[in-house]
Every structure is written in structure tokens, then in C-alpha cells.
PDB file of C-alpha atoms in Angstrom:
ATOM      1  CA  MET A   1      32.876  -9.835-136.084  1.00  0.00           C
ATOM      2  CA  ILE A   2      30.370 -12.035-134.208  1.00  0.00           C
ATOM      3  CA  LYS A   3      29.449 -15.520-135.964  1.00  0.00           C
ATOM      4  CA  VAL A   4      27.142 -18.487-135.428  1.00  0.00           C
ATOM      5  CA  GLU A   5      26.897 -20.988-137.388  1.00  0.00           C
ATOM      6  CA  SER A   6      24.864 -24.162-138.156  1.00  0.00           C
ATOM      7  CA  GLN A   7      24.043 -27.600-140.019  1.00  0.00           C
ATOM      8  CA  VAL A   8      21.023 -27.257-141.848  1.00  0.00           C
ATOM      9  CA  ALA A   9      19.571 -30.293-144.313  1.00  0.00           C
ATOM     10  CA  GLY A  10      23.619 -31.477-144.049  1.00  0.00           C
ATOM     11  CA  ARG A  11      25.321 -28.188-145.509  1.00  0.00           C
ATOM     12  CA  LYS A  12      26.778 -25.124-143.259  1.00  0.00           C
ATOM     13  CA  LEU A  13      24.765 -22.368-142.364  1.00  0.00           C
ATOM     14  CA  THR A  14      26.535 -19.044-141.247  1.00  0.00           C
ATOM     15  CA  ILE A  15      25.438 -16.073-139.628  1.00  0.00           C
ATOM     16  CA  GLU A  16      27.471 -12.743-138.807  1.00  0.00           C
ATOM     17  CA  THR A  17      27.451  -9.147-138.113  1.00  0.00           C
ATOM     18  CA  GLY A  18      29.291  -6.461-137.434  1.00  0.00           C
ATOM     19  CA  SER A  19      31.791  -6.449-140.200  1.00  0.00           C
ATOM     20  CA  TRP A  20      29.434  -5.178-143.486  1.00  0.00           C
ATOM     21  CA  ALA A  21      26.928  -2.294-143.605  1.00  0.00           C
ATOM     22  CA  LYS A  22      28.145  -0.892-139.956  1.00  0.00           C
ATOM     23  CA  GLN A  23      25.623   2.787-140.882  1.00  0.00           C
ATOM     24  CA  ALA A  24      22.331   0.580-140.897  1.00  0.00           C
ATOM     25  CA  ASN A  25      20.568  -0.136-138.180  1.00  0.00           C
ATOM     26  CA  GLY A  26      21.386  -3.247-138.253  1.00  0.00           C
ATOM     27  CA  SER A  27      23.209  -5.662-140.615  1.00  0.00           C
ATOM     28  CA  CYS A  28      23.829  -9.312-141.459  1.00  0.00           C
ATOM     29  CA  LYS A  29      25.268 -11.583-143.914  1.00  0.00           C
ATOM     30  CA  VAL A  30      24.020 -15.020-144.210  1.00  0.00           C
ATOM     31  CA  THR A  31      26.086 -17.599-146.305  1.00  0.00           C
ATOM     32  CA  TYR A  32      24.741 -21.270-146.975  1.00  0.00           C
ATOM     33  CA  GLY A  33      26.967 -23.352-149.239  1.00  0.00           C
ATOM     34  CA  ASP A  34      28.724 -21.147-151.102  1.00  0.00           C
ATOM     35  CA  THR A  35      25.910 -18.724-151.753  1.00  0.00           C
ATOM     36  CA  VAL A  36      26.142 -15.487-149.751  1.00  0.00           C
ATOM     37  CA  VAL A  37      23.355 -12.311-149.369  1.00  0.00           C
ATOM     38  CA  LEU A  38      23.909  -9.380-147.228  1.00  0.00           C
ATOM     39  CA  CYS A  39      21.344  -7.864-145.656  1.00  0.00           C
ATOM     40  CA  ALA A  40      20.777  -4.626-144.009  1.00  0.00           C
ATOM     41  CA  VAL A  41      17.839  -2.543-142.411  1.00  0.00           C
ATOM     42  CA  THR A  42      16.936   0.516-141.697  1.00  0.00           C
ATOM     43  CA  MET A  43      14.697   2.845-139.714  1.00  0.00           C
ATOM     44  CA  GLY A  44      13.121   6.348-140.529  1.00  0.00           C
ATOM     45  CA  SER A  45      13.912   9.000-137.981  1.00  0.00           C
ATOM     46  CA  ALA A  46      10.339  10.789-138.540  1.00  0.00           C
ATOM     47  CA  LYS A  47       6.816  10.004-138.408  1.00  0.00           C
ATOM     48  CA  SER A  48       5.425   8.371-142.556  1.00  0.00           C
ATOM     49  CA  GLY A  49       1.653   8.272-141.756  1.00  0.00           C
ATOM     50  CA  ASP A  50      -1.078   5.876-139.881  1.00  0.00           C
ATOM     51  CA  PHE A  51       0.129   2.617-141.720  1.00  0.00           C
ATOM     52  CA  MET A  52       4.164   0.880-141.459  1.00  0.00           C
ATOM     53  CA  PRO A  53       5.910   1.720-144.455  1.00  0.00           C
ATOM     54  CA  LEU A  54       7.740  -1.474-144.408  1.00  0.00           C
ATOM     55  CA  THR A  55       9.471  -1.824-147.820  1.00  0.00           C
ATOM     56  CA  VAL A  56      12.008  -4.986-148.983  1.00  0.00           C
ATOM     57  CA  ASP A  57      14.531  -4.381-151.547  1.00  0.00           C
ATOM     58  CA  TYR A  58      16.086  -7.828-152.714  1.00  0.00           C
ATOM     59  CA  LYS A  59      18.342  -7.821-155.741  1.00  0.00           C
ATOM     60  CA  GLU A  60      20.874 -10.146-157.269  1.00  0.00           C
ATOM     61  CA  MET A  61      23.359  -8.826-158.810  1.00  0.00           C
ATOM     62  CA  ALA A  62      24.647 -10.002-161.614  1.00  0.00           C
ATOM     63  CA  TYR A  63      28.533 -10.491-160.200  1.00  0.00           C
ATOM     64  CA  ALA A  64      27.395 -12.785-157.716  1.00  0.00           C
ATOM     65  CA  ALA A  65      27.286 -15.835-160.648  1.00  0.00           C
ATOM     66  CA  GLY A  66      30.288 -14.154-162.251  1.00  0.00           C
ATOM     67  CA  LYS A  67      28.594 -11.971-164.983  1.00  0.00           C
ATOM     68  CA  ILE A  68      28.360  -8.595-166.292  1.00  0.00           C
ATOM     69  CA  PRO A  69      24.984  -7.884-167.434  1.00  0.00           C
ATOM     70  CA  GLY A  70      24.665  -7.618-171.454  1.00  0.00           C
ATOM     71  CA  GLY A  71      23.771  -4.130-173.478  1.00  0.00           C
ATOM     72  CA  PHE A  72      24.953  -0.642-174.353  1.00  0.00           C
ATOM     73  CA  PHE A  73      24.933   0.250-169.982  1.00  0.00           C
ATOM     74  CA  LYS A  74      26.328  -2.827-168.483  1.00  0.00           C
ATOM     75  CA  ARG A  75      23.694  -1.798-165.120  1.00  0.00           C
ATOM     76  CA  GLU A  76      21.981  -3.531-162.896  1.00  0.00           C
ATOM     77  CA  GLY A  77      17.984  -3.692-164.859  1.00  0.00           C
ATOM     78  CA  ARG A  78      14.972  -3.527-163.212  1.00  0.00           C
ATOM     79  CA  PRO A  79      14.198  -5.866-161.091  1.00  0.00           C
ATOM     80  CA  ARG A  80      13.108  -9.607-162.372  1.00  0.00           C
ATOM     81  CA  ASP A  81       9.393 -11.065-161.616  1.00  0.00           C
ATOM     82  CA  SER A  82      11.605 -13.445-159.310  1.00  0.00           C
ATOM     83  CA  GLU A  83      13.262 -10.955-156.937  1.00  0.00           C
ATOM     84  CA  VAL A  84      10.034  -8.911-156.769  1.00  0.00           C
ATOM     85  CA  LEU A  85       8.485 -12.111-155.275  1.00  0.00           C
ATOM     86  CA  THR A  86      11.378 -13.051-152.989  1.00  0.00           C
ATOM     87  CA  SER A  87      10.943  -9.534-151.834  1.00  0.00           C
ATOM     88  CA  ARG A  88       7.451 -10.363-151.625  1.00  0.00           C
ATOM     89  CA  ILE A  89       8.184 -13.471-149.354  1.00  0.00           C
ATOM     90  CA  VAL A  90      10.355 -11.262-146.540  1.00  0.00           C
ATOM     91  CA  ASP A  91       7.203  -9.120-146.294  1.00  0.00           C
ATOM     92  CA  ARG A  92       4.906 -11.401-145.731  1.00  0.00           C
ATOM     93  CA  SER A  93       6.745 -13.242-143.445  1.00  0.00           C
ATOM     94  CA  LEU A  94       7.986  -9.950-140.913  1.00  0.00           C
ATOM     95  CA  ARG A  95       5.426  -7.666-141.442  1.00  0.00           C
ATOM     96  CA  PRO A  96       2.590  -8.899-138.853  1.00  0.00           C
ATOM     97  CA  LEU A  97       5.810  -9.234-135.766  1.00  0.00           C
ATOM     98  CA  PHE A  98       6.161  -5.437-135.784  1.00  0.00           C
ATOM     99  CA  PRO A  99       4.704  -4.265-132.809  1.00  0.00           C
ATOM    100  CA  LYS A 100       1.192  -3.373-133.214  1.00  0.00           C
ATOM    101  CA  GLY A 101       0.841   0.646-134.333  1.00  0.00           C
ATOM    102  CA  PHE A 102       3.929   1.256-135.426  1.00  0.00           C
ATOM    103  CA  ILE A 103       4.550   3.431-138.194  1.00  0.00           C
ATOM    104  CA  GLN A 104       7.605   4.306-139.095  1.00  0.00           C
ATOM    105  CA  GLU A 105       9.674   3.516-142.422  1.00  0.00           C
ATOM    106  CA  VAL A 106      11.534   0.476-142.495  1.00  0.00           C
ATOM    107  CA  LEU A 107      14.003   0.103-145.117  1.00  0.00           C
ATOM    108  CA  VAL A 108      15.587  -3.708-146.014  1.00  0.00           C
ATOM    109  CA  SER A 109      18.285  -3.894-148.587  1.00  0.00           C
ATOM    110  CA  VAL A 110      18.942  -7.585-149.422  1.00  0.00           C
ATOM    111  CA  ARG A 111      22.225  -8.224-151.878  1.00  0.00           C
ATOM    112  CA  VAL A 112      23.162 -11.494-153.427  1.00  0.00           C
ATOM    113  CA  LEU A 113      27.050 -11.252-152.858  1.00  0.00           C
ATOM    114  CA  SER A 114      27.871 -14.707-154.835  1.00  0.00           C
ATOM    115  CA  HIS A 115      25.489 -17.583-155.491  1.00  0.00           C
ATOM    116  CA  ASP A 116      27.017 -21.359-156.186  1.00  0.00           C
ATOM    117  CA  MET A 117      24.128 -21.633-158.337  1.00  0.00           C
ATOM    118  CA  GLU A 118      22.863 -24.274-155.939  1.00  0.00           C
ATOM    119  CA  ASN A 119      21.545 -23.366-152.922  1.00  0.00           C
ATOM    120  CA  LYS A 120      18.366 -20.396-153.930  1.00  0.00           C
ATOM    121  CA  SER A 121      18.916 -17.406-152.112  1.00  0.00           C
ATOM    122  CA  ASP A 122      15.193 -16.567-151.404  1.00  0.00           C
ATOM    123  CA  MET A 123      15.444 -18.545-147.963  1.00  0.00           C
ATOM    124  CA  LEU A 124      19.242 -16.516-146.940  1.00  0.00           C
ATOM    125  CA  ALA A 125      16.840 -13.371-147.713  1.00  0.00           C
ATOM    126  CA  LEU A 126      14.781 -13.961-144.724  1.00  0.00           C
ATOM    127  CA  ILE A 127      17.601 -15.924-142.589  1.00  0.00           C
ATOM    128  CA  GLY A 128      19.538 -12.615-142.943  1.00  0.00           C
ATOM    129  CA  SER A 129      16.232 -10.031-142.923  1.00  0.00           C
ATOM    130  CA  SER A 130      15.238 -11.314-139.541  1.00  0.00           C
ATOM    131  CA  ALA A 131      18.237 -11.212-137.956  1.00  0.00           C
ATOM    132  CA  ALA A 132      19.571  -8.002-138.758  1.00  0.00           C
ATOM    133  CA  LEU A 133      16.050  -6.823-137.447  1.00  0.00           C
ATOM    134  CA  LEU A 134      16.838  -8.636-134.580  1.00  0.00           C
ATOM    135  CA  VAL A 135      19.944  -7.843-133.638  1.00  0.00           C
ATOM    136  CA  SER A 136      19.096  -3.640-134.943  1.00  0.00           C
ATOM    137  CA  ASP A 137      17.849  -1.037-132.185  1.00  0.00           C
ATOM    138  CA  ILE A 138      14.150  -1.026-133.992  1.00  0.00           C
ATOM    139  CA  PRO A 139      11.739  -3.130-132.415  1.00  0.00           C
ATOM    140  CA  PHE A 140      11.222  -6.212-134.028  1.00  0.00           C
ATOM    141  CA  ALA A 141      11.970  -8.741-131.694  1.00  0.00           C
ATOM    142  CA  THR A 142      10.270 -12.265-132.731  1.00  0.00           C
ATOM    143  CA  PRO A 143      12.823 -14.292-135.129  1.00  0.00           C
ATOM    144  CA  VAL A 144      11.784 -15.876-138.183  1.00  0.00           C
ATOM    145  CA  ALA A 145      13.351 -18.918-140.159  1.00  0.00           C
ATOM    146  CA  VAL A 146      12.489 -20.496-142.741  1.00  0.00           C
ATOM    147  CA  CYS A 147      13.398 -23.517-144.841  1.00  0.00           C
ATOM    148  CA  ARG A 148      12.672 -25.175-148.190  1.00  0.00           C
ATOM    149  CA  VAL A 149      10.353 -28.580-148.903  1.00  0.00           C
ATOM    150  CA  GLY A 150      10.533 -30.243-152.031  1.00  0.00           C
ATOM    151  CA  LEU A 151       8.354 -33.537-152.972  1.00  0.00           C
ATOM    152  CA  LYS A 152      10.545 -36.091-154.721  1.00  0.00           C
ATOM    153  CA  ASP A 153       8.986 -39.918-155.661  1.00  0.00           C
ATOM    154  CA  ASP A 154       6.945 -39.437-152.516  1.00  0.00           C
ATOM    155  CA  ALA A 155      10.158 -38.691-150.454  1.00  0.00           C
ATOM    156  CA  PHE A 156      10.098 -35.219-148.225  1.00  0.00           C
ATOM    157  CA  ILE A 157      13.460 -33.379-149.336  1.00  0.00           C
ATOM    158  CA  VAL A 158      14.240 -30.321-146.734  1.00  0.00           C
ATOM    159  CA  ASN A 159      16.358 -27.213-148.987  1.00  0.00           C
ATOM    160  CA  PRO A 160      16.619 -29.033-152.074  1.00  0.00           C
ATOM    161  CA  THR A 161      19.452 -27.854-154.410  1.00  0.00           C
ATOM    162  CA  ILE A 162      18.427 -26.217-157.368  1.00  0.00           C
ATOM    163  CA  SER A 163      19.152 -29.302-159.640  1.00  0.00           C
ATOM    164  CA  GLU A 164      16.201 -31.385-157.134  1.00  0.00           C
ATOM    165  CA  ILE A 165      13.738 -28.661-157.130  1.00  0.00           C
ATOM    166  CA  THR A 166      13.394 -28.978-160.980  1.00  0.00           C
ATOM    167  CA  GLU A 167      12.479 -33.181-159.745  1.00  0.00           C
ATOM    168  CA  CYS A 168      10.359 -32.240-157.156  1.00  0.00           C
ATOM    169  CA  SER A 169       6.363 -33.212-157.732  1.00  0.00           C
ATOM    170  CA  MET A 170       5.955 -30.028-154.945  1.00  0.00           C
ATOM    171  CA  GLU A 171       7.760 -27.520-153.462  1.00  0.00           C
ATOM    172  CA  LEU A 172       6.777 -25.217-150.340  1.00  0.00           C
ATOM    173  CA  ILE A 173       8.783 -22.922-148.780  1.00  0.00           C
ATOM    174  CA  VAL A 174       7.625 -22.533-145.041  1.00  0.00           C
ATOM    175  CA  ALA A 175       8.127 -19.601-142.194  1.00  0.00           C
ATOM    176  CA  GLY A 176       7.604 -19.364-138.896  1.00  0.00           C
ATOM    177  CA  THR A 177       8.454 -18.567-135.439  1.00  0.00           C
ATOM    178  CA  LYS A 178       8.888 -20.222-132.316  1.00  0.00           C
ATOM    179  CA  THR A 179       4.734 -20.452-131.952  1.00  0.00           C
ATOM    180  CA  GLY A 180       3.870 -21.239-135.391  1.00  0.00           C
ATOM    181  CA  ILE A 181       3.944 -20.465-139.421  1.00  0.00           C
ATOM    182  CA  THR A 182       3.666 -17.196-140.747  1.00  0.00           C
ATOM    183  CA  MET A 183       3.671 -18.010-144.390  1.00  0.00           C
ATOM    184  CA  ILE A 184       3.392 -20.572-146.599  1.00  0.00           C
ATOM    185  CA  GLU A 185       4.246 -20.339-150.446  1.00  0.00           C
ATOM    186  CA  GLY A 186       4.545 -23.097-153.126  1.00  0.00           C
ATOM    187  CA  GLY A 187       3.691 -25.180-156.052  1.00  0.00           C
ATOM    188  CA  GLY A 188       3.301 -28.048-157.759  1.00  0.00           C
ATOM    189  CA  ASN A 189       1.334 -30.898-158.970  1.00  0.00           C
ATOM    190  CA  GLU A 190      -2.719 -32.054-157.311  1.00  0.00           C
ATOM    191  CA  ILE A 191      -1.873 -33.078-153.936  1.00  0.00           C
ATOM    192  CA  MET A 192      -3.521 -34.475-151.068  1.00  0.00           C
ATOM    193  CA  GLU A 193      -4.006 -32.044-147.611  1.00  0.00           C
ATOM    194  CA  ASP A 194      -2.101 -34.418-145.503  1.00  0.00           C
ATOM    195  CA  LYS A 195       1.093 -34.110-148.086  1.00  0.00           C
ATOM    196  CA  VAL A 196       0.939 -30.902-147.415  1.00  0.00           C
ATOM    197  CA  GLU A 197       0.520 -31.101-143.623  1.00  0.00           C
ATOM    198  CA  SER A 198       3.660 -33.443-143.417  1.00  0.00           C
ATOM    199  CA  ALA A 199       5.634 -31.170-145.369  1.00  0.00           C
ATOM    200  CA  VAL A 200       4.969 -28.369-143.077  1.00  0.00           C
ATOM    201  CA  ALA A 201       6.296 -30.597-140.265  1.00  0.00           C
ATOM    202  CA  GLN A 202       9.356 -31.683-141.982  1.00  0.00           C
ATOM    203  CA  ALA A 203      10.012 -28.150-141.863  1.00  0.00           C
ATOM    204  CA  LYS A 204       9.700 -27.508-137.950  1.00  0.00           C
ATOM    205  CA  PRO A 205      12.154 -28.348-136.808  1.00  0.00           C
ATOM    206  CA  VAL A 206      14.673 -26.853-139.128  1.00  0.00           C
ATOM    207  CA  LEU A 207      12.633 -23.328-138.672  1.00  0.00           C
ATOM    208  CA  ASP A 208      13.417 -24.119-134.771  1.00  0.00           C
ATOM    209  CA  GLY A 209      17.340 -24.993-135.085  1.00  0.00           C
ATOM    210  CA  ILE A 210      17.578 -21.551-137.428  1.00  0.00           C
ATOM    211  CA  ILE A 211      15.623 -19.611-134.681  1.00  0.00           C
ATOM    212  CA  ALA A 212      18.135 -20.832-131.672  1.00  0.00           C
ATOM    213  CA  MET A 213      20.730 -19.187-134.319  1.00  0.00           C
ATOM    214  CA  CYS A 214      19.230 -15.890-134.664  1.00  0.00           C
ATOM    215  CA  GLU A 215      18.520 -16.138-130.684  1.00  0.00           C
ATOM    216  CA  ASP A 216      22.168 -17.006-130.279  1.00  0.00           C
ATOM    217  CA  LEU A 217      23.460 -13.914-132.181  1.00  0.00           C
ATOM    218  CA  ARG A 218      20.618 -11.306-130.402  1.00  0.00           C
ATOM    219  CA  SER A 219      22.252 -12.552-127.421  1.00  0.00           C
ATOM    220  CA  LYS A 220      25.925 -11.863-128.419  1.00  0.00           C
ATOM    221  CA  ALA A 221      25.151  -8.845-130.418  1.00  0.00           C
ATOM    222  CA  GLY A 222      21.801  -7.383-130.141  1.00  0.00           C
ATOM    223  CA  LYS A 223      21.286  -3.222-129.674  1.00  0.00           C
ATOM    224  CA  GLU A 224      19.148  -1.630-126.907  1.00  0.00           C
ATOM    225  CA  LYS A 225      15.823  -1.551-128.719  1.00  0.00           C
ATOM    226  CA  VAL A 226      13.800   1.601-129.285  1.00  0.00           C
ATOM    227  CA  GLU A 227      10.141   2.621-128.735  1.00  0.00           C
ATOM    228  CA  GLY A 228       9.640   3.903-132.051  1.00  0.00           C
ATOM    229  CA  ILE A 229       6.721   5.782-133.011  1.00  0.00           C
ATOM    230  CA  ARG A 230       3.605   4.011-132.406  1.00  0.00           C
ATOM    231  CA  ARG A 231      -0.419   4.864-133.504  1.00  0.00           C
ATOM    232  CA  PRO A 232      -2.452   6.471-131.199  1.00  0.00           C
ATOM    233  CA  GLU A 233      -4.722   3.641-129.281  1.00  0.00           C
ATOM    234  CA  VAL A 234      -7.842   3.468-130.029  1.00  0.00           C
ATOM    235  CA  ALA A 235     -10.629   4.431-127.427  1.00  0.00           C
ATOM    236  CA  GLU A 236     -12.695   1.367-127.477  1.00  0.00           C
ATOM    237  CA  ASP A 237     -16.451   3.539-126.641  1.00  0.00           C
ATOM    238  CA  PHE A 238     -15.029   5.266-130.153  1.00  0.00           C
ATOM    239  CA  LYS A 239     -14.709   1.400-130.970  1.00  0.00           C
ATOM    240  CA  ALA A 240     -17.707   0.605-130.021  1.00  0.00           C
ATOM    241  CA  LYS A 241     -19.571   3.074-130.854  1.00  0.00           C
ATOM    242  CA  VAL A 242     -18.474   2.355-134.932  1.00  0.00           C
ATOM    243  CA  THR A 243     -18.610  -0.829-134.865  1.00  0.00           C
ATOM    244  CA  LYS A 244     -22.723  -0.204-133.376  1.00  0.00           C
ATOM    245  CA  GLU A 245     -23.247   1.424-136.752  1.00  0.00           C
ATOM    246  CA  ILE A 246     -21.136  -0.813-139.254  1.00  0.00           C
ATOM    247  CA  GLU A 247     -21.284  -4.182-138.575  1.00  0.00           C
ATOM    248  CA  PRO A 248     -24.965  -4.999-139.148  1.00  0.00           C
ATOM    249  CA  LYS A 249     -24.451  -2.995-143.029  1.00  0.00           C
ATOM    250  CA  LEU A 250     -20.921  -5.346-143.381  1.00  0.00           C
ATOM    251  CA  LEU A 251     -22.566  -8.840-142.135  1.00  0.00           C
ATOM    252  CA  GLU A 252     -25.354  -7.897-144.819  1.00  0.00           C
ATOM    253  CA  ALA A 253     -22.667  -6.599-147.698  1.00  0.00           C
ATOM    254  CA  PHE A 254     -21.257  -9.681-147.147  1.00  0.00           C
ATOM    255  CA  LYS A 255     -24.034 -11.917-148.305  1.00  0.00           C
ATOM    256  CA  GLU A 256     -22.982 -10.564-151.388  1.00  0.00           C
ATOM    257  CA  LYS A 257     -21.204 -13.057-153.804  1.00  0.00           C
ATOM    258  CA  SER A 258     -20.085 -10.888-156.820  1.00  0.00           C
ATOM    259  CA  HIS A 259     -16.736  -8.888-155.735  1.00  0.00           C
ATOM    260  CA  THR A 260     -17.155  -6.345-157.629  1.00  0.00           C
ATOM    261  CA  LYS A 261     -20.066  -5.134-156.283  1.00  0.00           C
ATOM    262  CA  ARG A 262     -19.758  -6.829-152.452  1.00  0.00           C
ATOM    263  CA  GLY A 263     -16.267  -4.098-153.014  1.00  0.00           C
ATOM    264  CA  ARG A 264     -19.096  -1.340-153.698  1.00  0.00           C
ATOM    265  CA  SER A 265     -21.127  -1.637-150.983  1.00  0.00           C
ATOM    266  CA  ILE A 266     -18.460  -1.423-148.445  1.00  0.00           C
ATOM    267  CA  SER A 267     -17.035   1.338-149.677  1.00  0.00           C
ATOM    268  CA  GLU A 268     -20.254   3.109-149.837  1.00  0.00           C
ATOM    269  CA  ILE A 269     -20.888   1.990-146.178  1.00  0.00           C
ATOM    270  CA  LYS A 270     -17.693   3.113-144.565  1.00  0.00           C
ATOM    271  CA  ALA A 271     -18.319   6.871-146.518  1.00  0.00           C
ATOM    272  CA  ALA A 272     -22.183   6.939-145.514  1.00  0.00           C
ATOM    273  CA  ALA A 273     -20.958   5.763-141.564  1.00  0.00           C
ATOM    274  CA  ALA A 274     -18.269   8.352-141.409  1.00  0.00           C
ATOM    275  CA  GLY A 275     -20.987  11.092-142.476  1.00  0.00           C
ATOM    276  CA  LYS A 276     -23.378   9.827-140.022  1.00  0.00           C
ATOM    277  CA  LEU A 277     -20.589   9.784-137.414  1.00  0.00           C
ATOM    278  CA  ASN A 278     -19.164  13.382-137.913  1.00  0.00           C
ATOM    279  CA  ILE A 279     -15.573  11.550-138.290  1.00  0.00           C
ATOM    280  CA  SER A 280     -12.892  14.453-137.590  1.00  0.00           C
ATOM    281  CA  ASP A 281      -9.498  14.991-140.010  1.00  0.00           C
ATOM    282  CA  GLU A 282      -7.753  13.693-136.609  1.00  0.00           C
ATOM    283  CA  ASP A 283     -10.102  10.498-136.200  1.00  0.00           C
ATOM    284  CA  LYS A 284      -9.595   9.087-140.120  1.00  0.00           C
ATOM    285  CA  GLY A 285      -6.849   7.340-138.961  1.00  0.00           C
ATOM    286  CA  ALA A 286      -8.303   5.421-135.809  1.00  0.00           C
ATOM    287  CA  TYR A 287     -12.065   5.137-137.571  1.00  0.00           C
ATOM    288  CA  ALA A 288     -10.383   3.157-141.085  1.00  0.00           C
ATOM    289  CA  GLU A 289      -8.507   0.736-138.386  1.00  0.00           C
ATOM    290  CA  VAL A 290     -11.694  -0.161-136.690  1.00  0.00           C
ATOM    291  CA  PHE A 291     -13.413  -0.688-140.247  1.00  0.00           C
ATOM    292  CA  ASP A 292     -10.885  -2.840-141.562  1.00  0.00           C
ATOM    293  CA  GLY A 293     -10.898  -4.419-138.259  1.00  0.00           C
ATOM    294  CA  CYS A 294     -14.548  -5.310-138.201  1.00  0.00           C
ATOM    295  CA  ILE A 295     -14.376  -6.346-142.001  1.00  0.00           C
ATOM    296  CA  LYS A 296     -11.542  -8.791-141.008  1.00  0.00           C
ATOM    297  CA  ASP A 297     -13.545 -10.556-137.656  1.00  0.00           C
ATOM    298  CA  ILE A 298     -16.581 -10.828-139.877  1.00  0.00           C
ATOM    299  CA  PHE A 299     -14.163 -12.931-142.976  1.00  0.00           C
ATOM    300  CA  LEU A 300     -12.989 -15.104-140.317  1.00  0.00           C
ATOM    301  CA  LYS A 301     -15.906 -15.457-139.172  1.00  0.00           C
ATOM    302  CA  LYS A 302     -17.172 -16.643-142.027  1.00  0.00           C
ATOM    303  CA  ILE A 303     -13.918 -18.945-142.882  1.00  0.00           C
ATOM    304  CA  LYS A 304     -13.670 -20.605-139.444  1.00  0.00           C
ATOM    305  CA  VAL A 305     -17.176 -20.491-137.832  1.00  0.00           C
ATOM    306  CA  ASP A 306     -19.322 -20.215-141.037  1.00  0.00           C
ATOM    307  CA  LYS A 307     -17.338 -22.449-142.731  1.00  0.00           C
ATOM    308  CA  ARG A 308     -17.747 -20.626-146.018  1.00  0.00           C
ATOM    309  CA  ARG A 309     -16.075 -18.683-148.670  1.00  0.00           C
ATOM    310  CA  LEU A 310     -17.482 -15.536-149.035  1.00  0.00           C
ATOM    311  CA  ASP A 311     -18.237 -16.055-152.772  1.00  0.00           C
ATOM    312  CA  GLY A 312     -20.902 -19.405-151.583  1.00  0.00           C
TER     313      GLY A 312
END
């Protein structure tokens, strides 16, 4: 067993690997206070399609709180909304950091083993998933950390307890890497933008400390990374040909303020251009990648350069 520890917001955070889920590509157990979460990651052995099929399965086991599910079967039921939302937080934070074109299936399985009813387990799920991927042989090399920031009586609280969260006027979950923020989830009362920026600034030193822990664990227990199966790179001449055909039409379609009409126009443009360019079955994946990339570029330009929303 290899373990790293550090104090985070006045409580001990422990990440350990080597004792649990040994048949997985990588696994980590994360403890914060008395809340314990086990994260295991596995990778499929074959190509799964022309996209990256990442699945996050987060489950809060009833026994973690010393309970047995009620009802006739005494078994765990379907995922609750909170579990689905936590799975999405983990997914959104990790997915952009896999290598471009990586298309092997990856399953991130997270189980809450113990809950002290004070320290929330959702943050531990992401920290443990990132650490498990780092120490595994899966091609994932960028550590991700997360922390929660609450605002109570105009003062920030880093990693507030469950009881403190109920008293906060704002709650942000901030995930990021060494170089930037990858995901923000939050809610609360109306608040000025500078308060949100200050909350993110409060989170950054905490993220850096957790990232240092994950890197330390990787240096001690990390496996050699495999290359994995990648989608072939799109040829530049193919990309230029497709972009020349679709970009003017997409720019015109993006002038439509109605989401429904705009979506219909984009679908028609995609089908018409594919027919005109004689896109073969083997090029459909590359065509979809170029088409989606062109939409993304136009979307970002509208927001960053033109300073306009698509609906006006």
C-alpha cells in the first residue's frame, strides 16, 4: 500500500493505492474526515467507436451510513438524482483531459464506503477518480483536483461541512488542473461576478495542494502508460475541403435566433454537404469531427469576439 496525506481546510485528506480493486487498471481509496470513497478505473481492450465512451458510475451505498435499504428486497435501488449529478461532475472534469482521438472505453466506478455525515463525498469521487487514472496504465496524464467554496455572512468557507452548506448563500464546486479551471458547478442567491471570481481564487491554492498530492502518488505508484487506440488524424486537405463547403452556410444558419429552427438548419446543412462532397462510410467519422469542430469555432467566436449570444 502506498499512501499520501495532507491537511486540507483543517482536515486530513488521505489518498492510498495498492490494497483495493487490484484487478482494475488503477484504484484509489480517498479519506477525508471519516468519509471514505473507493475509486476504480478500467479500460476496454478494443475500439468502441469513433468517440471516447467514458462512463462514470457513482454510488452512495446505504451501508456507508450504517443503513439497510427498506422494502422487500433490501437491495440498492436505481441511482438517485444526487448520484447522477455527481457522476456528471466527475465526467465533465475528466473527459476533456484524455488524449485527443482516444476511443477506448473507460469505466470509472466510485463507491462511497463510509460517510461521516459532515464531509461530502462528491469531491472525493473526483479526487479519487483522477488519482486512480494517474496511477493506472490508461493514457491519462493530467491530475485534476476539486474543492467546494461556500459564502456565509460575506465570508468564504473552503470545503464547508454539510451543516455549514445549509447556511451558505452561495456554494461553488471548482475543479481544475495546474493550468486552469475545467469545471464549475454551483448555486445560490443572486451575487456579483466579483464574488464568484473571488471564490474561484480561494479554491486555486487548495486545488494546487491536492494536485501535488496526486503527482506525489503517481511518482511512487504510477504504472507505465499504454498508447491506447486513437482515431486517425483528419487530413488537412480533407478538413479544408469540408470547411470551405460548410462554413458559409453555418454562419448563415447561426443568425437564426430560434434554437429549433437553427438545429434543423444545421442538420440539413450536414446532410446536404455530405452528399455534395461524396463522403464515404469510412470518412463519416472524420466528416463529423470537422463539422462539429466548425460549429464549435463559430460558437466561440460569437461569444468571445462578437460578444453576442446565439439568441441575440
